[in-house]
XYZ file of C-alpha atoms in Angstrom:
218
model
C 29.738 121.503 -18.056
C 29.098 122.919 -21.456
C 26.713 121.460 -24.101
C 29.253 119.502 -26.308
C 31.092 118.185 -23.155
C 27.556 116.687 -22.138
C 26.675 115.615 -25.359
C 30.121 113.779 -25.392
C 29.439 111.865 -22.280
C 26.203 110.965 -23.047
C 26.958 109.404 -26.532
C 29.615 107.629 -24.418
C 27.759 106.131 -22.225
C 24.777 105.141 -24.398
C 27.844 103.375 -26.311
C 29.058 101.474 -23.238
C 25.404 100.607 -22.320
C 25.099 99.152 -25.938
C 27.934 97.025 -25.574
C 27.266 95.905 -21.870
C 23.892 94.785 -23.388
C 25.272 93.008 -26.341
C 27.180 90.755 -24.005
C 23.940 89.510 -22.265
C 22.408 86.736 -23.866
C 20.679 85.353 -20.617
C 17.564 87.662 -20.958
C 15.313 89.399 -23.737
C 16.267 92.924 -23.045
C 18.032 95.342 -21.050
C 17.469 99.156 -19.966
C 20.508 101.042 -19.272
C 20.153 104.261 -16.948
C 23.073 106.640 -17.083
C 22.892 109.751 -14.890
C 26.048 112.737 -15.769
C 26.618 115.107 -12.842
C 27.843 118.191 -13.063
C 25.156 120.366 -14.229
C 22.742 122.357 -12.386
C 20.136 119.240 -12.838
C 21.340 115.402 -13.373
C 20.684 114.184 -17.085
C 19.711 110.501 -17.502
C 19.770 108.558 -20.563
C 17.728 105.578 -20.932
C 17.927 102.927 -23.606
C 16.282 99.685 -24.195
C 18.296 96.841 -26.066
C 16.392 93.785 -27.521
C 18.590 90.686 -27.366
C 18.026 87.398 -29.171
C 17.098 84.324 -27.225
C 19.109 81.665 -26.351
C 18.730 78.697 -28.429
C 18.901 75.221 -26.738
C 21.547 72.982 -28.277
C 21.006 69.129 -28.907
C 24.447 67.854 -28.261
C 25.180 64.546 -29.769
C 26.356 61.268 -27.519
C 29.865 59.455 -27.433
C 28.969 57.679 -30.783
C 28.205 60.928 -32.285
C 24.561 60.365 -32.922
C 21.638 62.672 -31.644
C 20.169 61.552 -28.276
C 17.010 62.640 -29.096
C 15.497 62.793 -32.601
C 12.136 63.459 -33.668
C 9.921 63.208 -37.041
C 6.769 65.152 -37.939
C 5.314 62.880 -40.957
C 2.923 65.825 -42.286
C 5.721 67.663 -42.177
C 7.912 65.666 -44.539
C 9.650 63.941 -41.820
C 8.970 59.953 -42.545
C 8.806 58.297 -39.312
C 7.792 54.598 -40.473
C 11.553 53.862 -42.354
C 13.095 55.482 -38.952
C 10.996 52.863 -37.009
C 11.724 49.787 -39.358
C 15.460 50.909 -39.116
C 15.122 50.187 -35.282
C 13.403 47.132 -35.545
C 16.033 45.775 -38.074
C 18.828 47.176 -36.059
C 18.004 45.008 -33.001
C 19.618 42.002 -32.280
C 18.952 40.483 -28.825
C 15.591 42.221 -27.440
C 12.755 43.869 -29.271
C 9.822 44.751 -27.007
C 6.820 47.002 -28.661
C 3.484 48.049 -26.856
C 1.742 49.531 -29.478
C -2.139 50.747 -29.493
C -2.836 50.302 -33.004
C -0.886 48.492 -35.642
C -1.745 47.815 -38.948
C 1.204 48.601 -41.504
C 2.316 45.261 -42.904
C 5.529 46.534 -43.594
C 6.408 47.129 -40.073
C 4.541 43.825 -39.219
C 6.810 42.039 -41.660
C 9.947 43.714 -40.237
C 8.681 42.252 -36.568
C 8.364 39.038 -38.089
C 12.254 39.092 -39.347
C 13.540 40.101 -36.257
C 11.877 36.904 -34.608
C 13.113 34.671 -37.386
C 16.615 36.062 -36.903
C 16.810 35.169 -33.315
C 15.713 38.212 -31.664
C 13.680 37.886 -28.459
C 10.584 40.117 -29.499
C 7.258 40.936 -27.114
C 4.330 42.786 -28.375
C 1.652 44.196 -26.085
C -1.632 45.951 -27.842
C -4.908 47.388 -27.180
C -7.619 44.819 -26.359
C -10.425 46.870 -28.801
C -7.912 47.547 -31.445
C -6.787 43.953 -32.017
C -10.114 42.761 -32.539
C -10.763 45.244 -35.281
C -10.933 44.182 -38.866
C -7.459 45.620 -39.961
C -5.515 44.771 -36.853
C -6.723 41.658 -36.027
C -5.236 40.001 -39.116
C -1.608 41.534 -38.342
C -1.879 40.572 -34.597
C -2.722 36.971 -35.797
C 0.457 36.954 -38.194
C 2.567 38.085 -35.500
C 1.132 35.845 -33.163
C 1.447 32.546 -35.492
C 5.128 33.596 -36.367
C 5.583 32.172 -32.431
C 5.867 35.760 -31.156
C 4.378 36.083 -27.385
C 1.407 38.708 -28.032
C -0.656 40.297 -24.756
C -3.561 42.549 -24.591
C -5.012 44.387 -21.812
C -7.836 43.779 -19.651
C -8.285 46.437 -17.821
C -11.041 49.213 -17.918
C -8.597 51.701 -19.805
C -6.943 51.303 -22.942
C -3.138 50.582 -23.909
C -2.403 53.552 -25.391
C 1.437 53.440 -25.392
C 3.043 53.587 -29.020
C 6.619 52.342 -27.873
C 9.366 50.213 -28.886
C 12.428 49.112 -27.184
C 15.445 47.954 -28.885
C 18.087 46.057 -27.294
C 17.306 48.154 -24.154
C 19.718 50.981 -25.942
C 17.004 52.876 -27.746
C 13.233 53.675 -26.974
C 10.619 55.255 -29.459
C 7.660 57.360 -28.257
C 5.045 59.730 -29.355
C 1.959 59.782 -30.755
C 2.727 58.093 -33.832
C 0.794 54.407 -34.179
C 1.814 52.132 -36.901
C -0.613 52.523 -39.510
C -0.469 54.137 -42.835
C -2.545 56.843 -41.815
C -0.290 57.906 -38.987
C 2.420 57.993 -41.659
C 0.371 59.628 -44.459
C -2.617 61.520 -43.365
C -2.340 62.541 -39.331
C -0.669 65.258 -37.649
C 1.977 62.860 -35.588
C 5.092 63.118 -34.187
C 7.212 60.372 -33.535
C 10.513 60.221 -31.216
C 13.418 57.995 -30.759
C 15.346 58.322 -27.363
C 19.114 57.006 -27.919
C 19.798 56.711 -24.219
C 20.439 53.261 -22.545
C 18.723 54.626 -19.108
C 15.684 56.011 -20.438
C 15.722 52.651 -22.821
C 16.007 50.536 -19.302
C 13.328 52.801 -17.482
C 10.817 52.180 -20.650
C 11.738 48.551 -20.481
C 11.011 48.337 -16.762
C 7.658 49.768 -17.241
C 7.127 47.012 -20.449
C 7.789 44.259 -18.239
C 5.754 45.543 -15.059
C 2.618 45.653 -17.764
C 4.102 42.238 -19.293
C 4.111 40.522 -15.627
C 0.749 42.041 -14.722
C -1.578 39.109 -14.930
C -4.543 40.705 -13.468
C -4.639 43.582 -16.181
C -3.119 41.966 -19.103
C -3.421 38.444 -20.535
C -1.970 36.183 -23.481
C -3.351 36.815 -26.978
C -5.326 33.776 -28.365
């Protein structure tokens, strides 16, 4: 085999390897080894091609909205308006299990939901609810006629969950406070999925009906 013929075959093989590599997007790189026979010693061409990572795609549900939304307040993605929007959208049921609640606007939205006929229930943490700022908020909610419970077990009630109409559930590190919205590194997650919301609701009901570990706020 002459040099020009060998060079041509090597270039052809390299091109084929590159084309094959470009078609593979499920791995990060590929190495192709091509042996060209016909000479006194075989020649192997090796080439490593870097490929882009496949990105996960979020797909909307049947209504066209995203199933999962997330907001990082310190990244400029305001969470409090999204929380209030969910509270305001509730029509039948609104269950909230929140560790820290001192935001007056969130408190107002919860009370307004109750006034328009939504069945509202609230669970909060015992120690947080006895603090100076949260105590006033919890009393305001309780005095509006909304049933409130606090934990009596040895741990803390650390959830940050709102469930609206058993269709939408929220979670994350985001407490319902001005600090969470304006100062802290937090994430607020909205899950628009009925199965998930119903699973969250089942856990809320487990806590609500547990007379040993939770008691009525007084």
